Amino acid sequence: MMRNGVFTFGSLQLKACFDCLFHIMTCPKPKSCRFVVLVSGHGSNLRALHDSMVQGSEMNGSKVNGSVVGVISNRPQSQAMAWAKEQGIETELIDHSLYDSREAFDVELKRAVDAFSPDFVLLAGFMRILTPTFVNAYLGRLINIHPSLLPELPGLHTHKRALEGGFKQHGCTIHFVTPELDHGPTIAQGKVVIKREDSVESLAQRVQNMEHIVYPYVARWLADGLVSFTPDQTVHVKNVTKRLFSEASP
Ligand code: GRF
């Protein structure tokens, strides 16, 4: 039950709710951020994100003020989902092969996401193209990690294409999702230098190592309310000047 009171400061009268005042006095920390993570495969980024919230890390510092409240997979055999279950994280499987259309799948996906009441939805190796209706429902709250330095190499097989294209550098991009695939505004990037002796596997491994550093940083900025996404789709991160990480100086 709400209890209200009137405070008088000189000629100024303030009406206050005692329950709210009590809450402010006893809960000085900002609310913990709720993340839902969508996965399809291995789940190394999910682990890095979860670890950053439950224990922090040497690289990323103290714990991120949030938690992974739900993991949703579109593939029954996803290792990421099995791992999440072991951790006691709530999971839901929505097998895309059981749906007639992308639209029908996305309606079900939205129901599952909304049931977790998330602040942000993080795609971490989620191998589905999302419909504009789904994307627009979470615009500014839907984030993806892509294994290239966008706008270079949108799409699949980025490590192979980087090597075949003679690229000197490669990496990962964390960006807001917009209806155009792999084109949303960048929040942060992690860069690796391609070595002459690199294979697809060695390059993929170094890019993933970088992903596990950069995604938790972005989760921290989101949880701390530092990231803004303006209507013209410009990204600002308050108090953060470095949004391009590199192997030598993460
Ligand atoms: C990552 O390389 C990410 O960039 C891409 O899919 C991969 C997922 O890996 N979108 P994991 O499942 O997090 O290990």
PDB file of C-alpha atoms and ligand atoms in Angstrom:
ATOM      1  CA  MET A   1       0.000   0.000   0.000  1.00  0.00           C
ATOM      2  CA  MET A   2       1.295   3.453  -0.879  1.00  0.00           C
ATOM      3  CA  ARG A   3       1.758   5.861   2.002  1.00  0.00           C
ATOM      4  CA  ASN A   4       1.929   9.506   1.079  1.00  0.00           C
ATOM      5  CA  GLY A   5       3.108  12.501   3.061  1.00  0.00           C
ATOM      6  CA  VAL A   6       3.578  16.224   2.645  1.00  0.00           C
ATOM      7  CA  PHE A   7       6.959  17.819   3.409  1.00  0.00           C
ATOM      8  CA  THR A   8       7.235  21.572   3.870  1.00  0.00           C
ATOM      9  CA  PHE A   9      10.505  23.458   3.192  1.00  0.00           C
ATOM     10  CA  GLY A  10       9.757  27.130   3.853  1.00  0.00           C
ATOM     11  CA  SER A  11       7.091  27.999   1.339  1.00  0.00           C
ATOM     12  CA  LEU A  12       7.767  24.867  -0.733  1.00  0.00           C
ATOM     13  CA  GLN A  13       5.500  21.912  -0.236  1.00  0.00           C
ATOM     14  CA  LEU A  14       6.526  18.472  -1.504  1.00  0.00           C
ATOM     15  CA  LYS A  15       4.263  15.478  -1.668  1.00  0.00           C
ATOM     16  CA  ALA A  16       6.158  12.228  -1.295  1.00  0.00           C
ATOM     17  CA  CYS A  17       5.478   8.548  -1.238  1.00  0.00           C
ATOM     18  CA  PHE A  18       7.138   7.042   1.871  1.00  0.00           C
ATOM     19  CA  ASP A  19       7.606   3.690   0.148  1.00  0.00           C
ATOM     20  CA  CYS A  20       9.542   5.341  -2.670  1.00  0.00           C
ATOM     21  CA  LEU A  21      11.721   7.303  -0.266  1.00  0.00           C
ATOM     22  CA  PHE A  22      12.457   4.132   1.693  1.00  0.00           C
ATOM     23  CA  HIS A  23      13.362   2.373  -1.539  1.00  0.00           C
ATOM     24  CA  ILE A  24      15.771   5.129  -2.595  1.00  0.00           C
ATOM     25  CA  MET A  25      17.453   5.096   0.827  1.00  0.00           C
ATOM     26  CA  THR A  26      17.853   1.321   1.023  1.00  0.00           C
ATOM     27  CA  CYS A  27      18.660   0.574  -2.649  1.00  0.00           C
ATOM     28  CA  PRO A  28      21.315   3.091  -3.648  1.00  0.00           C
ATOM     29  CA  LYS A  29      22.585   0.939  -6.526  1.00  0.00           C
ATOM     30  CA  PRO A  30      20.912   1.261  -9.919  1.00  0.00           C
ATOM     31  CA  LYS A  31      18.673  -1.627 -10.884  1.00  0.00           C
ATOM     32  CA  SER A  32      20.424  -4.672 -12.267  1.00  0.00           C
ATOM     33  CA  CYS A  33      20.109  -4.858 -16.031  1.00  0.00           C
ATOM     34  CA  ARG A  34      18.218  -7.787 -17.550  1.00  0.00           C
ATOM     35  CA  PHE A  35      19.793  -9.368 -20.608  1.00  0.00           C
ATOM     36  CA  VAL A  36      18.271 -12.042 -22.806  1.00  0.00           C
ATOM     37  CA  VAL A  37      20.793 -13.818 -25.035  1.00  0.00           C
ATOM     38  CA  LEU A  38      19.809 -15.484 -28.314  1.00  0.00           C
ATOM     39  CA  VAL A  39      22.084 -18.319 -29.442  1.00  0.00           C
ATOM     40  CA  SER A  40      22.342 -21.080 -32.026  1.00  0.00           C
ATOM     41  CA  GLY A  41      25.683 -22.756 -31.510  1.00  0.00           C
ATOM     42  CA  HIS A  42      28.697 -23.042 -29.297  1.00  0.00           C
ATOM     43  CA  GLY A  43      28.072 -20.216 -26.836  1.00  0.00           C
ATOM     44  CA  SER A  44      31.529 -18.879 -26.045  1.00  0.00           C
ATOM     45  CA  ASN A  45      30.216 -15.304 -26.128  1.00  0.00           C
ATOM     46  CA  LEU A  46      27.329 -16.250 -23.870  1.00  0.00           C
ATOM     47  CA  ARG A  47      29.865 -17.589 -21.361  1.00  0.00           C
ATOM     48  CA  ALA A  48      32.003 -14.467 -21.553  1.00  0.00           C
ATOM     49  CA  LEU A  49      28.938 -12.291 -20.979  1.00  0.00           C
ATOM     50  CA  HIS A  50      27.641 -14.411 -18.114  1.00  0.00           C
ATOM     51  CA  ASP A  51      31.094 -14.527 -16.471  1.00  0.00           C
ATOM     52  CA  SER A  52      31.382 -10.752 -16.668  1.00  0.00           C
ATOM     53  CA  MET A  53      28.115 -10.497 -14.713  1.00  0.00           C
ATOM     54  CA  VAL A  54      28.724 -13.161 -12.067  1.00  0.00           C
ATOM     55  CA  GLN A  55      32.425 -12.696 -11.378  1.00  0.00           C
ATOM     56  CA  GLY A  56      33.892  -9.859 -13.473  1.00  0.00           C
ATOM     57  CA  SER A  57      37.253 -10.435 -15.088  1.00  0.00           C
ATOM     58  CA  GLU A  58      40.836  -9.285 -14.960  1.00  0.00           C
ATOM     59  CA  MET A  59      40.428  -7.738 -18.396  1.00  0.00           C
ATOM     60  CA  ASN A  60      37.011  -6.141 -17.916  1.00  0.00           C
ATOM     61  CA  GLY A  61      37.190  -5.276 -14.234  1.00  0.00           C
ATOM     62  CA  SER A  62      34.432  -5.536 -11.634  1.00  0.00           C
ATOM     63  CA  LYS A  63      31.142  -7.321 -12.236  1.00  0.00           C
ATOM     64  CA  VAL A  64      28.788  -5.943 -14.858  1.00  0.00           C
ATOM     65  CA  ASN A  65      25.622  -4.747 -13.114  1.00  0.00           C
ATOM     66  CA  GLY A  66      23.277  -7.183 -14.790  1.00  0.00           C
ATOM     67  CA  SER A  67      22.406 -10.783 -15.414  1.00  0.00           C
ATOM     68  CA  VAL A  68      21.510 -13.132 -18.197  1.00  0.00           C
ATOM     69  CA  VAL A  69      17.894 -13.780 -17.260  1.00  0.00           C
ATOM     70  CA  GLY A  70      17.139 -16.010 -20.220  1.00  0.00           C
ATOM     71  CA  VAL A  71      18.744 -17.835 -23.115  1.00  0.00           C
ATOM     72  CA  ILE A  72      16.755 -18.678 -26.229  1.00  0.00           C
ATOM     73  CA  SER A  73      18.005 -21.005 -28.951  1.00  0.00           C
ATOM     74  CA  ASN A  74      16.550 -21.826 -32.348  1.00  0.00           C
ATOM     75  CA  ARG A  75      18.515 -25.090 -32.488  1.00  0.00           C
ATOM     76  CA  PRO A  76      17.865 -28.071 -30.226  1.00  0.00           C
ATOM     77  CA  GLN A  77      21.500 -29.211 -30.322  1.00  0.00           C
ATOM     78  CA  SER A  78      22.961 -25.836 -29.330  1.00  0.00           C
ATOM     79  CA  GLN A  79      25.792 -26.309 -26.833  1.00  0.00           C
ATOM     80  CA  ALA A  80      25.128 -22.797 -25.609  1.00  0.00           C
ATOM     81  CA  MET A  81      21.671 -23.770 -24.416  1.00  0.00           C
ATOM     82  CA  ALA A  82      22.925 -26.926 -22.702  1.00  0.00           C
ATOM     83  CA  TRP A  83      25.553 -24.878 -20.899  1.00  0.00           C
ATOM     84  CA  ALA A  84      23.014 -22.252 -19.834  1.00  0.00           C
ATOM     85  CA  LYS A  85      20.789 -24.972 -18.347  1.00  0.00           C
ATOM     86  CA  GLU A  86      23.750 -26.289 -16.335  1.00  0.00           C
ATOM     87  CA  GLN A  87      24.254 -22.798 -14.919  1.00  0.00           C
ATOM     88  CA  GLY A  88      20.627 -22.651 -13.826  1.00  0.00           C
ATOM     89  CA  ILE A  89      19.769 -19.962 -16.369  1.00  0.00           C
ATOM     90  CA  GLU A  90      16.237 -20.186 -17.760  1.00  0.00           C
ATOM     91  CA  THR A  91      16.224 -21.391 -21.337  1.00  0.00           C
ATOM     92  CA  GLU A  92      13.725 -21.776 -24.109  1.00  0.00           C
ATOM     93  CA  LEU A  93      14.031 -23.655 -27.374  1.00  0.00           C
ATOM     94  CA  ILE A  94      12.126 -22.354 -30.375  1.00  0.00           C
ATOM     95  CA  ASP A  95      13.056 -24.715 -33.173  1.00  0.00           C
ATOM     96  CA  HIS A  96      12.871 -22.685 -36.384  1.00  0.00           C
ATOM     97  CA  SER A  97      12.397 -25.830 -38.479  1.00  0.00           C
ATOM     98  CA  LEU A  98       8.906 -26.221 -36.989  1.00  0.00           C
ATOM     99  CA  TYR A  99       7.672 -22.901 -38.376  1.00  0.00           C
ATOM    100  CA  ASP A 100       6.284 -22.282 -41.862  1.00  0.00           C
ATOM    101  CA  SER A 101       7.647 -18.780 -42.218  1.00  0.00           C
ATOM    102  CA  ARG A 102      10.134 -16.332 -40.729  1.00  0.00           C
ATOM    103  CA  GLU A 103       7.192 -14.217 -39.603  1.00  0.00           C
ATOM    104  CA  ALA A 104       5.602 -17.096 -37.660  1.00  0.00           C
ATOM    105  CA  PHE A 105       8.941 -17.931 -36.014  1.00  0.00           C
ATOM    106  CA  ASP A 106       9.543 -14.317 -35.061  1.00  0.00           C
ATOM    107  CA  VAL A 107       6.089 -13.986 -33.469  1.00  0.00           C
ATOM    108  CA  GLU A 108       6.946 -16.911 -31.200  1.00  0.00           C
ATOM    109  CA  LEU A 109      10.440 -15.565 -30.579  1.00  0.00           C
ATOM    110  CA  LYS A 110       9.008 -12.213 -29.516  1.00  0.00           C
ATOM    111  CA  ARG A 111       6.613 -13.905 -27.113  1.00  0.00           C
ATOM    112  CA  ALA A 112       9.532 -15.787 -25.534  1.00  0.00           C
ATOM    113  CA  VAL A 113      11.773 -12.713 -25.328  1.00  0.00           C
ATOM    114  CA  ASP A 114       9.036 -10.541 -23.805  1.00  0.00           C
ATOM    115  CA  ALA A 115       8.310 -13.175 -21.163  1.00  0.00           C
ATOM    116  CA  PHE A 116      11.764 -12.406 -19.697  1.00  0.00           C
ATOM    117  CA  SER A 117      11.083  -8.621 -19.585  1.00  0.00           C
ATOM    118  CA  PRO A 118      14.582  -7.811 -20.766  1.00  0.00           C
ATOM    119  CA  ASP A 119      16.238  -4.413 -20.900  1.00  0.00           C
ATOM    120  CA  PHE A 120      18.423  -5.628 -23.787  1.00  0.00           C
ATOM    121  CA  VAL A 121      18.433  -8.552 -26.204  1.00  0.00           C
ATOM    122  CA  LEU A 122      21.928  -9.732 -27.168  1.00  0.00           C
ATOM    123  CA  LEU A 123      22.479 -11.879 -30.233  1.00  0.00           C
ATOM    124  CA  ALA A 124      25.484 -14.128 -29.654  1.00  0.00           C
ATOM    125  CA  GLY A 125      25.943 -16.428 -32.605  1.00  0.00           C
ATOM    126  CA  PHE A 126      22.210 -16.456 -33.375  1.00  0.00           C
ATOM    127  CA  MET A 127      22.074 -17.781 -36.920  1.00  0.00           C
ATOM    128  CA  ARG A 128      18.721 -16.438 -38.084  1.00  0.00           C
ATOM    129  CA  ILE A 129      17.771 -13.470 -40.193  1.00  0.00           C
ATOM    130  CA  LEU A 130      15.168 -11.531 -38.234  1.00  0.00           C
ATOM    131  CA  THR A 131      12.130  -9.881 -39.813  1.00  0.00           C
ATOM    132  CA  PRO A 132      11.861  -6.069 -39.798  1.00  0.00           C
ATOM    133  CA  THR A 133       8.801  -6.376 -37.520  1.00  0.00           C
ATOM    134  CA  PHE A 134      10.862  -8.168 -34.877  1.00  0.00           C
ATOM    135  CA  VAL A 135      13.844  -5.840 -35.250  1.00  0.00           C
ATOM    136  CA  ASN A 136      11.728  -2.702 -35.062  1.00  0.00           C
ATOM    137  CA  ALA A 137      10.022  -3.950 -31.900  1.00  0.00           C
ATOM    138  CA  TYR A 138      13.404  -3.849 -30.107  1.00  0.00           C
ATOM    139  CA  LEU A 139      15.137  -1.018 -31.954  1.00  0.00           C
ATOM    140  CA  GLY A 140      17.815   0.421 -29.656  1.00  0.00           C
ATOM    141  CA  ARG A 141      17.643  -2.641 -27.378  1.00  0.00           C
ATOM    142  CA  LEU A 142      18.725  -5.359 -29.829  1.00  0.00           C
ATOM    143  CA  ILE A 143      22.484  -5.870 -30.228  1.00  0.00           C
ATOM    144  CA  ASN A 144      24.553  -8.250 -32.360  1.00  0.00           C
ATOM    145  CA  ILE A 145      28.157  -9.379 -32.540  1.00  0.00           C
ATOM    146  CA  HIS A 146      29.513  -9.896 -36.043  1.00  0.00           C
ATOM    147  CA  PRO A 147      32.914 -11.442 -36.829  1.00  0.00           C
ATOM    148  CA  SER A 148      34.371  -8.698 -39.027  1.00  0.00           C
ATOM    149  CA  LEU A 149      35.205  -5.037 -38.913  1.00  0.00           C
ATOM    150  CA  LEU A 150      31.943  -3.794 -40.384  1.00  0.00           C
ATOM    151  CA  PRO A 151      31.203  -2.327 -42.880  1.00  0.00           C
ATOM    152  CA  GLU A 152      33.803  -4.751 -44.269  1.00  0.00           C
ATOM    153  CA  LEU A 153      32.603  -8.318 -44.771  1.00  0.00           C
ATOM    154  CA  PRO A 154      28.944  -8.457 -43.803  1.00  0.00           C
ATOM    155  CA  GLY A 155      27.435 -11.939 -44.108  1.00  0.00           C
ATOM    156  CA  LEU A 156      28.962 -15.378 -43.591  1.00  0.00           C
ATOM    157  CA  HIS A 157      32.465 -16.968 -43.736  1.00  0.00           C
ATOM    158  CA  THR A 158      34.167 -13.744 -42.806  1.00  0.00           C
ATOM    159  CA  HIS A 159      37.506 -15.270 -41.709  1.00  0.00           C
ATOM    160  CA  LYS A 160      37.946 -17.149 -44.975  1.00  0.00           C
ATOM    161  CA  ARG A 161      36.958 -14.084 -46.985  1.00  0.00           C
ATOM    162  CA  ALA A 162      39.368 -11.873 -45.029  1.00  0.00           C
ATOM    163  CA  LEU A 163      42.256 -14.256 -45.789  1.00  0.00           C
ATOM    164  CA  GLU A 164      41.323 -14.727 -49.430  1.00  0.00           C
ATOM    165  CA  GLY A 165      40.883 -10.996 -49.852  1.00  0.00           C
ATOM    166  CA  GLY A 166      44.404 -10.326 -48.568  1.00  0.00           C
ATOM    167  CA  PHE A 167      43.101  -8.199 -45.698  1.00  0.00           C
ATOM    168  CA  LYS A 168      45.724  -6.828 -43.326  1.00  0.00           C
ATOM    169  CA  GLN A 169      43.346  -6.623 -40.392  1.00  0.00           C
ATOM    170  CA  HIS A 170      40.138  -8.242 -39.258  1.00  0.00           C
ATOM    171  CA  GLY A 171      38.067  -8.400 -36.080  1.00  0.00           C
ATOM    172  CA  CYS A 172      34.613  -8.102 -34.613  1.00  0.00           C
ATOM    173  CA  THR A 173      31.890  -5.490 -34.422  1.00  0.00           C
ATOM    174  CA  ILE A 174      29.181  -5.071 -31.829  1.00  0.00           C
ATOM    175  CA  HIS A 175      26.323  -3.081 -33.252  1.00  0.00           C
ATOM    176  CA  PHE A 176      22.687  -2.211 -32.841  1.00  0.00           C
ATOM    177  CA  VAL A 177      20.516  -4.342 -35.076  1.00  0.00           C
ATOM    178  CA  THR A 178      18.499  -2.562 -37.735  1.00  0.00           C
ATOM    179  CA  PRO A 179      16.381  -4.155 -40.450  1.00  0.00           C
ATOM    180  CA  GLU A 180      19.276  -4.181 -42.949  1.00  0.00           C
ATOM    181  CA  LEU A 181      21.454  -7.216 -42.147  1.00  0.00           C
ATOM    182  CA  ASP A 182      24.841  -6.404 -40.548  1.00  0.00           C
ATOM    183  CA  HIS A 183      24.414  -2.684 -41.177  1.00  0.00           C
ATOM    184  CA  GLY A 184      23.321  -1.263 -37.813  1.00  0.00           C
ATOM    185  CA  PRO A 185      25.332   1.453 -36.064  1.00  0.00           C
ATOM    186  CA  THR A 186      28.501   0.313 -34.327  1.00  0.00           C
ATOM    187  CA  ILE A 187      28.890   0.414 -30.561  1.00  0.00           C
ATOM    188  CA  ALA A 188      32.422  -1.041 -30.401  1.00  0.00           C
ATOM    189  CA  GLN A 189      34.937  -2.987 -32.460  1.00  0.00           C
ATOM    190  CA  GLY A 190      37.879  -5.272 -31.713  1.00  0.00           C
ATOM    191  CA  LYS A 191      40.716  -5.400 -34.198  1.00  0.00           C
ATOM    192  CA  VAL A 192      43.238  -8.173 -34.858  1.00  0.00           C
ATOM    193  CA  VAL A 193      46.169  -8.018 -37.246  1.00  0.00           C
ATOM    194  CA  ILE A 194      46.225 -10.814 -39.822  1.00  0.00           C
ATOM    195  CA  LYS A 195      49.508 -12.723 -39.800  1.00  0.00           C
ATOM    196  CA  ARG A 196      51.068 -14.233 -42.892  1.00  0.00           C
ATOM    197  CA  GLU A 197      50.856 -17.705 -41.383  1.00  0.00           C
ATOM    198  CA  ASP A 198      47.195 -17.402 -40.324  1.00  0.00           C
ATOM    199  CA  SER A 199      44.725 -20.149 -41.213  1.00  0.00           C
ATOM    200  CA  VAL A 200      40.949 -19.745 -41.003  1.00  0.00           C
ATOM    201  CA  GLU A 201      41.087 -21.534 -37.631  1.00  0.00           C
ATOM    202  CA  SER A 202      43.897 -19.468 -36.104  1.00  0.00           C
ATOM    203  CA  LEU A 203      42.312 -16.222 -37.262  1.00  0.00           C
ATOM    204  CA  ALA A 204      38.865 -17.273 -36.015  1.00  0.00           C
ATOM    205  CA  GLN A 205      40.368 -18.065 -32.611  1.00  0.00           C
ATOM    206  CA  ARG A 206      42.035 -14.674 -32.274  1.00  0.00           C
ATOM    207  CA  VAL A 207      38.862 -12.879 -33.358  1.00  0.00           C
ATOM    208  CA  GLN A 208      36.863 -14.868 -30.797  1.00  0.00           C
ATOM    209  CA  ASN A 209      39.354 -13.985 -28.052  1.00  0.00           C
ATOM    210  CA  MET A 210      38.743 -10.368 -28.941  1.00  0.00           C
ATOM    211  CA  GLU A 211      34.959 -10.878 -28.973  1.00  0.00           C
ATOM    212  CA  HIS A 212      35.113 -12.182 -25.407  1.00  0.00           C
ATOM    213  CA  ILE A 213      36.743  -8.935 -24.325  1.00  0.00           C
ATOM    214  CA  VAL A 214      34.658  -6.454 -26.287  1.00  0.00           C
ATOM    215  CA  TYR A 215      31.136  -7.864 -25.768  1.00  0.00           C
ATOM    216  CA  PRO A 216      31.405  -7.724 -21.954  1.00  0.00           C
ATOM    217  CA  TYR A 217      32.619  -4.112 -22.216  1.00  0.00           C
ATOM    218  CA  VAL A 218      29.532  -3.272 -24.246  1.00  0.00           C
ATOM    219  CA  ALA A 219      27.323  -5.121 -21.742  1.00  0.00           C
ATOM    220  CA  ARG A 220      28.854  -2.978 -18.989  1.00  0.00           C
ATOM    221  CA  TRP A 221      28.165   0.248 -20.879  1.00  0.00           C
ATOM    222  CA  LEU A 222      24.585  -0.837 -21.540  1.00  0.00           C
ATOM    223  CA  ALA A 223      24.008  -1.852 -17.919  1.00  0.00           C
ATOM    224  CA  ASP A 224      25.425   1.459 -16.696  1.00  0.00           C
ATOM    225  CA  GLY A 225      23.091   3.362 -19.011  1.00  0.00           C
ATOM    226  CA  LEU A 226      25.964   4.960 -20.925  1.00  0.00           C
ATOM    227  CA  VAL A 227      24.918   4.027 -24.452  1.00  0.00           C
ATOM    228  CA  SER A 228      22.512   6.176 -26.385  1.00  0.00           C
ATOM    229  CA  PHE A 229      21.067   5.504 -29.793  1.00  0.00           C
ATOM    230  CA  THR A 230      19.671   8.671 -31.296  1.00  0.00           C
ATOM    231  CA  PRO A 231      16.755   8.791 -33.778  1.00  0.00           C
ATOM    232  CA  ASP A 232      19.262   9.459 -36.603  1.00  0.00           C
ATOM    233  CA  GLN A 233      20.954   6.200 -35.481  1.00  0.00           C
ATOM    234  CA  THR A 234      24.119   7.731 -34.088  1.00  0.00           C
ATOM    235  CA  VAL A 235      25.654   5.929 -31.128  1.00  0.00           C
ATOM    236  CA  HIS A 236      27.129   7.797 -28.170  1.00  0.00           C
ATOM    237  CA  VAL A 237      28.785   6.142 -25.205  1.00  0.00           C
ATOM    238  CA  LYS A 238      29.038   8.552 -22.294  1.00  0.00           C
ATOM    239  CA  ASN A 239      32.485   8.920 -20.675  1.00  0.00           C
ATOM    240  CA  VAL A 240      34.004   6.334 -23.034  1.00  0.00           C
ATOM    241  CA  THR A 241      36.513   7.519 -25.591  1.00  0.00           C
ATOM    242  CA  LYS A 242      37.934   4.157 -26.634  1.00  0.00           C
ATOM    243  CA  ARG A 243      35.505   2.035 -28.603  1.00  0.00           C
ATOM    244  CA  LEU A 244      38.059   0.393 -30.894  1.00  0.00           C
ATOM    245  CA  PHE A 245      40.011  -2.318 -29.093  1.00  0.00           C
ATOM    246  CA  SER A 246      43.094  -4.007 -30.466  1.00  0.00           C
ATOM    247  CA  GLU A 247      45.060  -7.106 -29.508  1.00  0.00           C
ATOM    248  CA  ALA A 248      48.032  -5.172 -28.223  1.00  0.00           C
ATOM    249  CA  SER A 249      46.035  -2.821 -26.036  1.00  0.00           C
ATOM    250  CA  PRO A 250      42.662  -4.299 -25.053  1.00  0.00           C
TER     251      PRO A 250
HETATM  252  C1  GRF B   1      30.908 -15.431 -33.098  1.00  0.00           C
HETATM  253  O1  GRF B   1      32.096 -15.470 -33.810  1.00  0.00           O
HETATM  254  C2  GRF B   1      30.080 -14.242 -33.477  1.00  0.00           C
HETATM  255  O2  GRF B   1      30.832 -13.186 -33.974  1.00  0.00           O
HETATM  256  C3  GRF B   1      29.209 -14.774 -34.576  1.00  0.00           C
HETATM  257  O3  GRF B   1      28.965 -16.100 -34.254  1.00  0.00           O
HETATM  258  C4  GRF B   1      30.004 -16.601 -33.429  1.00  0.00           C
HETATM  259  C5  GRF B   1      29.372 -17.199 -32.223  1.00  0.00           C
HETATM  260  O4  GRF B   1      30.267 -17.906 -31.438  1.00  0.00           O
HETATM  261  N1  GRF B   1      28.013 -13.981 -34.717  1.00  0.00           N
HETATM  262  P1  GRF B   1      29.837 -18.449 -30.021  1.00  0.00           P
HETATM  263  O5  GRF B   1      28.611 -19.322 -30.244  1.00  0.00           O
HETATM  264  O6  GRF B   1      29.547 -17.298 -29.148  1.00  0.00           O
HETATM  265  O7  GRF B   1      31.001 -19.273 -29.561  1.00  0.00           O
END
